[in-house]
Every structure is written in C-alpha cells, then in structure tokens.
Amino acid sequence: MTGLSSSAIPPRRHRALLDAAGLRAAVRDAFVKLSPQHLVRSPVMAIVFAGTLLAALITLGGQATPGFGWAVTAILFVTVLFGNFAEAVAEARGRGQAAALRRARSDLIARRIGPAGEETRIAAAALRPGDAVIVSAGEFIPADGEIVEGVATINESAVTGESAPVLREAGTDRSGVIGGTKVLSDRIVVRITAEPGHSFLDRMIALVEGANRQKTPNEVALTMLLAAMTLTFLIVVATLPAIGAFVGVKVDVLLLIALLVCLIPTTIGGLLPAIGIAGMNRALAANVLAKSGKAVEVAGDVDVLLLDKTGTITFGDRQATAFHPLAGVELRTLRDAALLASLADPTPEGKSIVRLARQQGSAIDEPAQAHYLAFSAATRMSGVDIAGADGARAIRKGAADAIARNVAAFGGSAPNELDARVAQVARGGATPLVVSEGRHVLGVVELSDVVKHGIRERFAQLRAMGVRTVMITGDNPLTAAAIAAEAGVDDFIAEARPEDKLARIRAEQAAGRLVAMVGDGTNDAPALAQADVGLAMNSGTQAAKEAGNMVDLDSDPAKLLAVVEVGKQQLITRGALTTFSLANDVAKYFAILPALFAAAIPQMAVLDVMRLSSPANAVLAALIFNALIIPALIPLALRGVRFHPAGATALLRRNLLIYGAGGVLLPFAGIKLIDLLLAATVGA
C-alpha cells in the first residue's frame, strides 16, 4: 500500500465476512459466552439474560400464558446469543491468520553462539534476550532480534503477506528481524531481544484473536454510560407496578421485562465488543499491527501529524536534473568534475549525476590513479583525489557550507554568486549540491525529489478533518518551504535533528494536542515513545518497534495517513451505531406501552400509532425486531461505517441524519411488518 489511495484498507486485503469453519466456531462460542464471568463484562446483555431466566420462571410458575411466555423467553435468549455471536464473529475473523502465525514459529531450532564462539543447537523457546544466534540461507530466524553481523534478504510473507523479499543489514535502521521469517541469502548473526512468549508474533497472535484485548478508554466510558442508562430504565420499569396500582391497573411482569429489554440499549450493548475487535482487525487489514485498541482509537483523535519528507511526502529518490555553472566556468568543466566525483558514489544521487553527465555528452573515462572519498556525515562531502602528470586534482561535492570551508582550506573563497545559485535551486524545491576543484567553486548540481502524486489532496482531506500536518526534513529552509508549498502541508521543520522531533512533539502536547509520527531508526525511538501514536517501520530497528505503539508491516512511511483514517473510522462506527441504537428505542416505546396500559386506560390508545394487531403481538414484534437488528448490523460493525473526510460538525450532522433518523424510522416499519406476519400466522 502506498498510503495514497482513497481507502485506508487496500483492496487486496478485503475478504469474506466469515467462512464456514469460522461461522461454526462463532456459533459455538456464542453459547460458551453465556457464562456469568463473560456476561458480567456487558451489563446490558447481563440484564437481558437475567430477564430471560425470570421470564422462564414466570412461565414455569403458570403466571403467564405458556405460548406467550415461552415465546418471550425464547426471543430474549436469542437476543443474548446474537450479542455473543457478534463478538464471536469478530474474534473468529482473526483466527485464520493467527493459525498461520503459529505455524510460522513452531518447532524452530536455533544455532546459539556460546561464550567461546562454539555453536549449540537449542529450541527457539529456550532463547533469552542477549543470546546471539547464527542464521544462514534457507533457515528460519528463531526469535525477534537485531542483526549484529552481516546482511541478508529475508522472506517476511508469513507476517506481512508480501511475497517480495526484503533486505536487512547490521548497523543500519533496517536491522530488525522477526522470529519465524526465513533467510533467503547469505549468513547473519542475530542478537535476541524478546523474551519467550513476548515476541512480535506472540503479541500479534493475541491481538488478532482478541484473547487479550483490553477495552479502550472510549469503550470503557461508553460501557459505563450504557450501564447507567440500563440502571435508570430498570428503576423506571420497577416503579411502573406502583404507578399502575395507583390508577387501578395491574401490570403484567412479563410485559415489564419485555419493556425493559426493548428500552435498554441492547443493540449497541451487543455490538460494542465486536466494534472494538473489528477496529484492530481493520488496522491489521491495512498491514498495521496495533499493540492495543487504544492506539487505533487515539489515531482517530490525532490533531497533528509529523511526517518525514523523504519517502512519505516525496519518493525519496533524488535525481540530478541540471548543472548550474558559476560565471566564468564552462558547463563542460562542471559536468565532468561532477561526474568524476560521482563515479564511485553508490547512492541514487551519485548514480543520477553520472547518468545525467553521460546523457549530456560527457565521455570522460575513469582516471587510472584516483582515490575516492566516501560521503561522511562529519564532513558532509564526498569526492575524488586524482594524481596526474599535470598535478593532483581534488574534486569535492557536498553541502554549500561544507564546500565553502573546503575551498577556504585550499586558500580560496566561495564567490558571492554561489549563495544566489544555491537559493535559486532551493526555492524551486530542489536540493543544491555544490562542486569544487581545489580552491575554486565550479557550480551547483540540482537534485530534484518528486512529490508523490495525490499527496496534496490527502493533506487537504486531513485538514478538513481538523488534522494539521508538519513536514520534517533535513533540507535547508528554502528547499523545505518549496516542498511544503507544493505538497500542501501546514507547517515544516527544516534542518531537523532527531531531538527537534521530540521537542516539537512535546510542544504540541503541552498545547493540548494529540500527535502522531512515523520513524524507523534507534534515534527515532524517544520521539516514537513520546508521541500519542508512534508508527514504527517493520524494517526498522527493534528499539523503534518497541517504542512505537503501532508497527507498519509494509514499512511504508505514508501509511500514517491511512492509520488516521482507520482510527477515525473506528470512532465514527461506534458513534453511528450508538446513535442508531438509542434512536430505535422510540418505536419500541410506541409498540409496548399501549400493550401495557391501553386496555385499562383507553386514553393511551393514541400511542398505538402503528395500529398493531394485538397487545401480545405488539410485544412479540418489538422483541423480535430488537433481537434481529443485532445480527443485521454485524457486517456494518465489522467493516465499519464508510469514511468520508469531514469536520466533526459535518460528521455529527451526517450521523444524526442517517443513523438517528434511520434509527427512528426503521423500527416502525420493521415492527409493523413483523406484526403483520404474526397476525397472519396466528390467523392461519
């Protein structure tokens, strides 16, 4: 996934709601979840189950018509089963992938290196953090760790689902490896970093199964609200017999149970666990492993995104596009010098300089006596020293200030024109690379990095949702400003160091904002840990993956944009279904209250707006609709409400219009239809 598509979840990850095996497991688990220790976690479903038992006792005691009493009991029991089934379906969807992950780590044997360098074969489960193991081509990595020696291509398809191998190398930001993945080439030494049972795969298995899922703060708050509403309705219904006695009406206890079940928020109560599990599954469908449901949820509330320019906003593959010689310097001289300085440069920038020079006609050959200087972060330069009959040549290319210091060391000075040339290139959004020979500055090579297609539109969508974007780059301020303007970000940090990221995150959080960022290196770990949402690259170091609360299995920095969409879809789905659940109680109110009091209090007949066939059918129709709406909404709970980038006010208005109005109107039609079917069945 590029992170630039209109959907947060790639099409290749879409799959059927549930296969036959998963369906059978979900049905079985729906009965297993009838245990008291499970039901107590959902106060709403616990009340419905208690009502089921009470209805059964009333019917057995002969205090209700057997046919009506057992019908009410059966419908209430099915309502509880449907609530359990919704959660079981969400959990079952993750079991297939969990099984594949278990197979990836089973029966692994490690070649551990002892204190004296001896090699011992032990079970992977016996490895401990700090152990060093050897892994050769064709072998599986026994546990999570860091490559400390060597470079290898690794097949991570068991974890990421991607068949293309990836390169991992010691001493880089792409040194982290996952237990259960296969080494395809070469030999590496891995230092183990995870305790048995706490590896990346172990966490992933637990999360996709939902076995160790903890409720998110919003989910806990909503559960408490539903419990409070349930208690309120319980008190109200409990007082109805006293009120009825005051006006000379005897209220049927079975009808009171039906009224209570229809008024409490059973729909959202039954779907709430499924919504929470499905949110994490949607993140996983986007190939993002969230370490907790809270991480997914917080992503939906993010106010600020910190994004690296390279690889996220731009493709990160800077190419030489033009040579700009200074006054008095021929274009050929600059072009040939830049080519010589880049012949041994393995970077994409160096190769592109050679390619551009050749395309423009440079036919210069590699010198026989040349000493190449690799790029150094300390000098910020690279180049070549050439020995010849005409004397030694020292050609350098690098940052403008570094070249100026180098020229001064040879007794020269950078001309005033250089600053203007550098500024001209930078204002165009490109990176200036200055070339010199000895004490003379020859000119500037223009390196252009292309902004990803569609990124500006994505940032506009985020802005519409109230999310600010901040670009982080090591470029000079002029180049950064040009790229920021082209990409449409709200702010940028130029010439940024790792500590600058951390400082910006703390400043935003101090202002009360939630911050998300992406990183892959050990130097990103502090900022990833500080951020409210820290998306670490799977290809990055173990320190980065441990610090973040999300891991992108595709190692695509632009995935952070999709993560925000997944989080917002999670919040929107929960809000929409809560709105619908509370709204559809209105119709059930108009169905059951006339059945309770209309016979004794004729004036209440005006509430029977649906003109239902009989009080008994009215109660049964309301209960049946109340039960059926839960499985009907399971696909929506699992797949999520369709996400449309918009502000909070627009989203609230849309939810109220679709799910609020729909929640009021649909039950009227549904209950009336069920009543007609019941009347026809009884009449027949």
Coordinates of N, CA and C in Angstrom, one line a residue, residues 280-458:
M280 N -9.3 -3.1 15.4 CA -7.9 -3.6 15.3 C -7.7 -4.5 14.1
N281 N -8.8 -5.3 13.7 CA -8.7 -6.1 12.5 C -8.6 -5.2 11.3
R282 N -9.3 -4.1 11.3 CA -9.2 -3.2 10.1 C -7.8 -2.6 10.0
A283 N -7.2 -2.3 11.1 CA -5.8 -1.9 11.1 C -4.9 -3.0 10.6
L284 N -5.1 -4.2 11.0 CA -4.3 -5.3 10.5 C -4.6 -5.5 9.0
A285 N -5.8 -5.3 8.6 CA -6.1 -5.4 7.1 C -5.3 -4.4 6.3
A286 N -4.9 -3.3 6.9 CA -4.1 -2.3 6.3 C -2.6 -2.6 6.5
N287 N -2.3 -3.8 7.1 CA -1.0 -4.3 7.4 C -0.3 -3.5 8.4
V288 N -1.1 -3.0 9.4 CA -0.6 -2.3 10.5 C -0.9 -3.0 11.8
L289 N 0.1 -3.4 12.6 CA -0.1 -4.1 13.8 C -0.2 -3.0 14.9
A290 N -1.4 -2.9 15.5 CA -1.6 -2.0 16.7 C -1.4 -2.8 17.9
K291 N -0.5 -2.3 18.8 CA -0.2 -3.0 20.0 C -1.4 -3.0 21.0
S292 N -2.4 -2.2 20.8 CA -3.6 -2.1 21.6 C -4.7 -1.4 20.9
G293 N -5.9 -1.7 21.3 CA -7.0 -1.0 20.7 C -7.0 0.5 21.0
K294 N -6.4 0.9 22.1 CA -6.2 2.3 22.4 C -5.5 3.1 21.3
A295 N -4.4 2.4 20.8 CA -3.6 3.1 19.7 C -4.5 3.4 18.5
V296 N -5.3 2.4 18.1 CA -6.2 2.7 17.0 C -7.2 3.8 17.3
E297 N -7.7 3.8 18.5 CA -8.7 4.8 18.8 C -8.1 6.2 18.9
V298 N -6.9 6.3 19.5 CA -6.2 7.6 19.6 C -5.9 8.1 18.2
A299 N -5.6 7.2 17.3 CA -5.3 7.7 15.9 C -6.5 8.5 15.3
G300 N -7.7 8.1 15.7 CA -8.8 8.8 15.2 C -9.0 10.2 15.8
D301 N -8.3 10.5 17.0 CA -8.4 11.8 17.6 C -7.2 12.6 17.4
V302 N -6.2 12.2 16.6 CA -5.0 12.9 16.4 C -5.3 14.3 15.8
D303 N -4.5 15.3 16.3 CA -4.6 16.7 15.9 C -3.5 17.1 15.0
V304 N -2.3 16.5 15.2 CA -1.1 16.8 14.4 C -0.4 15.6 13.9
L305 N 0.0 15.6 12.7 CA 0.9 14.6 12.1 C 2.2 15.1 11.8
L306 N 3.3 14.4 12.3 CA 4.6 14.8 12.0 C 5.1 13.8 10.9
L307 N 5.5 14.3 9.8 CA 5.8 13.4 8.6 C 7.2 13.7 8.1
D308 N 8.0 12.7 7.9 CA 9.3 12.9 7.3 C 9.0 13.2 5.8
K309 N 9.8 14.1 5.3 CA 9.6 14.4 3.8 C 10.0 13.3 3.0
T310 N 11.2 12.7 3.1 CA 11.7 11.7 2.3 C 10.9 10.4 2.5
G311 N 10.4 9.8 1.4 CA 9.7 8.5 1.5 C 8.2 8.7 1.9
T312 N 7.8 9.8 2.5 CA 6.4 10.0 2.9 C 5.8 11.0 2.0
I313 N 6.3 12.2 1.9 CA 5.8 13.2 1.1 C 6.4 13.2 -0.3
T314 N 7.7 12.8 -0.4 CA 8.3 12.7 -1.7 C 8.8 11.2 -1.8
F315 N 9.1 10.8 -3.0 CA 9.6 9.5 -3.3 C 10.9 9.2 -2.6
G316 N 11.7 10.2 -2.3 CA 12.9 10.0 -1.6 C 14.1 9.6 -2.5
D317 N 13.8 9.6 -3.8 CA 14.9 9.2 -4.8 C 15.3 10.4 -5.5
R318 N 16.2 11.2 -4.9 CA 16.6 12.5 -5.6 C 17.5 12.2 -6.8
Q319 N 17.1 12.9 -7.9 CA 17.8 12.7 -9.1 C 18.4 14.0 -9.6
A320 N 19.6 13.9 -10.2 CA 20.2 15.1 -10.8 C 19.5 15.5 -12.0
T321 N 19.1 16.8 -12.1 CA 18.2 17.3 -13.2 C 18.9 18.4 -14.0
A322 N 19.9 19.1 -13.4 CA 20.5 20.2 -14.1 C 21.9 20.5 -13.5
F323 N 22.8 21.1 -14.3 CA 24.1 21.6 -13.8 C 24.0 23.1 -14.0
H324 N 24.4 23.8 -12.9 CA 24.4 25.3 -13.0 C 25.8 25.8 -12.7
P325 N 26.6 26.1 -13.8 CA 28.0 26.6 -13.6 C 28.0 28.0 -13.1
L326 N 29.0 28.4 -12.3 CA 29.1 29.8 -11.9 C 29.8 30.6 -13.1
A327 N 29.7 31.9 -13.0 CA 30.3 32.8 -14.0 C 31.8 32.5 -14.2
G328 N 32.1 32.4 -15.5 CA 33.5 32.1 -15.9 C 33.8 30.6 -15.9
V329 N 32.9 29.7 -15.6 CA 33.1 28.3 -15.6 C 32.2 27.7 -16.7
E330 N 32.9 26.9 -17.6 CA 32.2 26.3 -18.6 C 31.3 25.1 -18.1
L331 N 30.2 24.9 -18.8 CA 29.3 23.9 -18.4 C 30.0 22.5 -18.4
R332 N 30.8 22.3 -19.4 CA 31.5 21.0 -19.6 C 32.4 20.8 -18.4
T333 N 33.1 21.8 -17.9 CA 34.0 21.7 -16.8 C 33.3 21.2 -15.5
L334 N 32.1 21.9 -15.2 CA 31.3 21.5 -14.1 C 30.8 20.1 -14.2
R335 N 30.3 19.8 -15.4 CA 29.7 18.5 -15.7 C 30.7 17.3 -15.5
D336 N 32.0 17.5 -16.1 CA 33.0 16.5 -16.0 C 33.5 16.3 -14.5
A337 N 33.6 17.4 -13.8 CA 34.1 17.4 -12.4 C 33.0 16.6 -11.6
A338 N 31.7 16.9 -11.8 CA 30.7 16.3 -11.0 C 30.7 14.8 -11.3
L339 N 30.9 14.4 -12.6 CA 31.0 13.0 -13.0 C 32.1 12.3 -12.3
L340 N 33.3 12.9 -12.3 CA 34.5 12.3 -11.7 C 34.2 12.1 -10.2
A341 N 33.6 13.0 -9.6 CA 33.4 12.9 -8.1 C 32.3 11.9 -7.8
S342 N 31.6 11.4 -8.8 CA 30.4 10.6 -8.5 C 30.6 9.2 -9.1
L343 N 31.8 8.9 -9.7 CA 32.0 7.6 -10.4 C 31.9 6.4 -9.4
A344 N 32.4 6.7 -8.2 CA 32.4 5.6 -7.1 C 31.3 5.8 -6.1
D345 N 30.4 6.7 -6.4 CA 29.3 7.0 -5.4 C 28.1 6.1 -5.6
P346 N 27.8 5.2 -4.7 CA 26.8 4.1 -4.9 C 25.4 4.6 -4.6
T347 N 25.2 5.9 -4.2 CA 23.9 6.4 -3.8 C 23.1 6.7 -5.1
P348 N 21.8 6.7 -5.0 CA 21.0 7.1 -6.2 C 21.3 8.5 -6.7
E349 N 21.7 9.4 -5.8 CA 22.0 10.7 -6.3 C 23.3 10.7 -7.1
G350 N 24.3 9.9 -6.6 CA 25.6 9.8 -7.3 C 25.4 9.2 -8.7
K351 N 24.7 8.1 -8.7 CA 24.4 7.4 -10.0 C 23.7 8.3 -11.0
S352 N 22.8 9.1 -10.4 CA 22.0 10.0 -11.3 C 22.9 11.1 -11.9
I353 N 23.9 11.6 -11.2 CA 24.8 12.6 -11.7 C 25.6 12.0 -12.8
V354 N 26.1 10.8 -12.7 CA 26.8 10.1 -13.7 C 26.0 10.0 -15.0
R355 N 24.7 9.5 -14.7 CA 23.8 9.3 -15.9 C 23.5 10.6 -16.6
L356 N 23.2 11.7 -15.9 CA 22.9 13.0 -16.5 C 24.1 13.5 -17.3
A357 N 25.3 13.4 -16.7 CA 26.5 13.8 -17.4 C 26.7 13.1 -18.7
R358 N 26.5 11.8 -18.6 CA 26.7 11.0 -19.9 C 25.6 11.4 -20.9
Q359 N 24.4 11.6 -20.4 CA 23.3 12.0 -21.4 C 23.6 13.3 -22.1
Q360 N 24.3 14.2 -21.4 CA 24.7 15.5 -21.9 C 26.0 15.5 -22.7
G361 N 26.5 14.3 -22.9 CA 27.7 14.2 -23.8 C 29.0 14.0 -23.2
S362 N 29.1 13.9 -21.9 CA 30.4 13.7 -21.2 C 31.0 12.3 -21.6
A363 N 32.2 12.2 -22.1 CA 32.8 11.0 -22.5 C 34.0 10.7 -21.7
I364 N 34.2 11.4 -20.6 CA 35.4 11.2 -19.8 C 35.5 9.8 -19.1
D365 N 36.6 9.2 -19.1 CA 36.8 7.9 -18.6 C 37.3 8.0 -17.1
E366 N 37.1 6.8 -16.4 CA 37.6 6.8 -15.0 C 39.1 6.9 -15.0
P367 N 39.6 7.8 -14.2 CA 41.0 8.0 -14.1 C 41.8 6.8 -13.5
A368 N 43.0 6.6 -14.0 CA 43.8 5.4 -13.6 C 44.2 5.5 -12.1
Q369 N 44.6 6.7 -11.7 CA 45.1 6.9 -10.3 C 44.2 7.8 -9.6
A370 N 43.2 7.2 -8.9 CA 42.2 8.0 -8.2 C 41.9 7.4 -6.9
H371 N 41.8 8.3 -5.9 CA 41.4 7.9 -4.5 C 40.1 8.6 -4.2
Y372 N 39.1 7.7 -4.1 CA 37.7 8.2 -3.9 C 37.4 8.4 -2.4
L373 N 36.8 9.5 -2.0 CA 36.4 9.8 -0.6 C 34.9 9.6 -0.5
A374 N 34.5 8.6 0.3 CA 33.0 8.4 0.5 C 32.4 9.5 1.3
F375 N 31.1 9.7 1.2 CA 30.4 10.7 2.0 C 30.5 10.4 3.5
S376 N 30.8 11.5 4.2 CA 30.8 11.4 5.7 C 29.9 12.5 6.3
A377 N 29.1 12.0 7.3 CA 28.2 12.9 8.0 C 29.0 14.1 8.7
A378 N 30.3 13.8 9.0 CA 31.1 14.8 9.7 C 31.5 15.9 8.7
T379 N 32.0 15.5 7.5 CA 32.4 16.5 6.5 C 31.3 17.0 5.6
R380 N 30.3 16.1 5.5 CA 29.1 16.4 4.6 C 29.6 16.6 3.1
M381 N 30.6 15.9 2.7 CA 31.2 15.9 1.4 C 31.6 14.5 0.9
S382 N 31.8 14.4 -0.4 CA 32.4 13.2 -0.9 C 33.2 13.8 -2.1
G383 N 34.0 12.9 -2.8 CA 34.8 13.4 -3.9 C 35.9 12.4 -4.3
V384 N 36.9 13.0 -5.0 CA 38.0 12.1 -5.5 C 39.2 13.0 -5.6
D385 N 40.3 12.3 -5.3 CA 41.7 12.9 -5.5 C 42.3 12.2 -6.6
I386 N 42.8 12.9 -7.7 CA 43.3 12.3 -8.9 C 44.8 12.8 -9.0
A387 N 45.7 11.8 -9.2 CA 47.1 12.1 -9.4 C 47.3 12.0 -10.9
G388 N 48.0 13.0 -11.5 CA 48.3 13.0 -12.9 C 49.6 13.8 -13.2
A389 N 49.9 13.8 -14.5 CA 51.1 14.5 -15.0 C 51.0 16.0 -14.8
D390 N 49.7 16.5 -14.9 CA 49.5 17.9 -14.7 C 49.3 18.4 -13.3
G391 N 49.5 17.4 -12.4 CA 49.4 17.8 -11.0 C 48.2 17.1 -10.4
A392 N 48.1 17.1 -9.1 CA 46.9 16.5 -8.4 C 45.7 17.3 -8.5
R393 N 44.6 16.7 -8.5 CA 43.3 17.3 -8.6 C 42.4 16.9 -7.4
A394 N 41.8 17.8 -6.7 CA 41.0 17.5 -5.5 C 39.6 18.0 -5.8
I395 N 38.7 17.1 -6.2 CA 37.3 17.4 -6.6 C 36.4 17.0 -5.5
R396 N 35.5 17.9 -5.1 CA 34.6 17.7 -4.0 C 33.2 18.1 -4.4
K397 N 32.2 17.4 -3.8 CA 30.8 17.8 -4.0 C 30.1 17.6 -2.6
G398 N 29.3 18.5 -2.3 CA 28.6 18.4 -1.0 C 27.8 19.6 -0.7
A399 N 27.4 19.8 0.6 CA 26.6 21.0 1.0 C 27.4 22.3 0.8
A400 N 26.7 23.3 0.6 CA 27.3 24.6 0.3 C 28.3 25.1 1.4
D401 N 27.9 25.0 2.6 CA 28.8 25.5 3.7 C 30.0 24.6 3.8
A402 N 29.8 23.3 3.6 CA 31.0 22.3 3.7 C 32.0 22.6 2.6
I403 N 31.5 22.9 1.4 CA 32.4 23.2 0.2 C 33.1 24.5 0.4
A404 N 32.4 25.5 1.0 CA 33.0 26.8 1.3 C 34.2 26.6 2.2
R405 N 34.0 25.8 3.3 CA 35.1 25.5 4.2 C 36.2 24.8 3.5
N406 N 35.9 23.8 2.7 CA 36.9 23.1 2.0 C 37.8 24.0 1.0
V407 N 37.1 24.9 0.3 CA 37.7 25.8 -0.6 C 38.7 26.7 0.2
A408 N 38.2 27.2 1.4 CA 39.0 28.0 2.2 C 40.3 27.3 2.7
A409 N 40.2 26.0 2.9 CA 41.3 25.3 3.3 C 42.4 25.2 2.2
F410 N 42.0 25.4 1.0 CA 42.9 25.4 -0.1 C 43.4 26.9 -0.4
G411 N 42.9 27.8 0.3 CA 43.3 29.2 0.1 C 42.4 30.0 -0.7
G412 N 41.3 29.4 -1.1 CA 40.3 30.2 -1.9 C 39.1 30.6 -1.1
S413 N 38.1 31.1 -1.8 CA 36.9 31.6 -1.1 C 35.7 31.4 -2.1
A414 N 34.5 31.2 -1.5 CA 33.3 31.0 -2.3 C 32.9 32.3 -2.8
P415 N 32.6 32.4 -4.1 CA 32.1 33.7 -4.6 C 30.7 34.0 -4.2
N416 N 30.4 35.3 -4.2 CA 29.0 35.8 -3.8 C 27.9 35.1 -4.6
E417 N 28.3 34.9 -5.9 CA 27.3 34.3 -6.8 C 26.8 32.9 -6.3
L418 N 27.6 32.2 -5.5 CA 27.2 30.9 -5.1 C 26.0 30.9 -4.2
D419 N 25.9 31.9 -3.3 CA 24.7 31.9 -2.5 C 23.4 32.1 -3.3
A420 N 23.5 33.0 -4.3 CA 22.4 33.2 -5.2 C 22.0 32.0 -5.9
R421 N 23.0 31.2 -6.5 CA 22.7 30.0 -7.2 C 22.0 28.9 -6.3
V422 N 22.6 28.8 -5.1 CA 22.0 27.8 -4.1 C 20.6 28.2 -3.7
A423 N 20.3 29.5 -3.5 CA 19.0 29.9 -3.2 C 18.0 29.7 -4.3
Q424 N 18.5 29.9 -5.5 CA 17.6 29.7 -6.7 C 17.2 28.3 -6.8
V425 N 18.1 27.3 -6.6 CA 17.8 25.9 -6.7 C 16.8 25.5 -5.6
A426 N 17.2 26.0 -4.4 CA 16.4 25.7 -3.2 C 14.9 26.2 -3.3
R427 N 14.8 27.4 -3.8 CA 13.4 28.0 -4.0 C 12.6 27.2 -4.9
G428 N 13.2 26.4 -5.8 CA 12.5 25.6 -6.7 C 12.1 24.2 -6.1
G429 N 12.4 24.0 -4.9 CA 12.1 22.8 -4.2 C 13.1 21.7 -4.4
A430 N 14.3 22.0 -5.0 CA 15.3 21.0 -5.2 C 16.4 21.2 -4.2
T431 N 17.3 20.2 -4.2 CA 18.4 20.2 -3.3 C 19.7 20.7 -4.0
P432 N 20.4 21.7 -3.6 CA 21.6 22.1 -4.2 C 22.8 21.3 -3.8
L433 N 23.6 20.8 -4.7 CA 24.9 20.1 -4.4 C 26.0 20.9 -5.1
V434 N 26.9 21.4 -4.3 CA 28.0 22.3 -4.8 C 29.2 21.5 -5.1
V435 N 29.8 21.8 -6.3 CA 31.0 21.1 -6.7 C 32.2 22.1 -6.8
S436 N 33.3 21.6 -6.3 CA 34.6 22.4 -6.3 C 35.7 21.6 -6.8
E437 N 36.8 22.3 -7.2 CA 38.0 21.7 -7.5 C 39.1 22.5 -6.9
G438 N 39.8 22.0 -5.9 CA 40.8 22.7 -5.2 C 40.3 24.0 -4.6
R439 N 40.8 25.1 -5.0 CA 40.4 26.4 -4.3 C 39.3 27.1 -5.1
H440 N 38.7 26.4 -6.1 CA 37.7 27.1 -7.0 C 36.4 26.4 -6.9
V441 N 35.3 27.1 -6.7 CA 34.0 26.6 -6.8 C 33.5 26.6 -8.2
L442 N 33.0 25.5 -8.7 CA 32.7 25.3 -10.1 C 31.2 25.6 -10.4
G443 N 30.3 25.2 -9.5 CA 28.9 25.4 -9.7 C 28.1 24.5 -8.8
V444 N 26.8 24.4 -9.2 CA 25.8 23.7 -8.4 C 25.1 22.6 -9.3
V445 N 25.0 21.4 -8.7 CA 24.2 20.4 -9.3 C 22.8 20.4 -8.6
E446 N 21.7 20.4 -9.4 CA 20.4 20.4 -8.9 C 19.8 19.0 -8.8
L447 N 19.5 18.6 -7.5 CA 18.9 17.3 -7.2 C 17.4 17.5 -6.9
S448 N 16.6 16.9 -7.7 CA 15.1 17.1 -7.5 C 14.5 15.8 -6.9
D449 N 13.6 16.0 -5.9 CA 12.9 14.9 -5.3 C 11.4 15.2 -5.7
V450 N 10.7 14.2 -6.2 CA 9.4 14.4 -6.7 C 8.4 14.2 -5.6
V451 N 7.4 15.1 -5.5 CA 6.3 14.9 -4.5 C 5.4 13.9 -5.0
K452 N 4.9 13.0 -4.1 CA 4.1 11.9 -4.5 C 2.7 12.4 -5.1
H453 N 2.3 11.7 -6.1 CA 1.0 12.1 -6.7 C -0.1 11.9 -5.7
G454 N -1.0 12.9 -5.6 CA -2.2 12.8 -4.8 C -2.0 13.1 -3.3
I455 N -0.7 13.4 -2.9 CA -0.4 13.7 -1.5 C -1.1 15.0 -1.1
R456 N -1.1 16.0 -2.0 CA -1.7 17.3 -1.7 C -3.2 17.1 -1.3
E457 N -3.9 16.3 -2.1 CA -5.3 16.0 -1.9 C -5.5 15.3 -0.5
R458 N -4.6 14.4 -0.2 CA -4.7 13.7 1.1 C -4.6 14.7 2.2

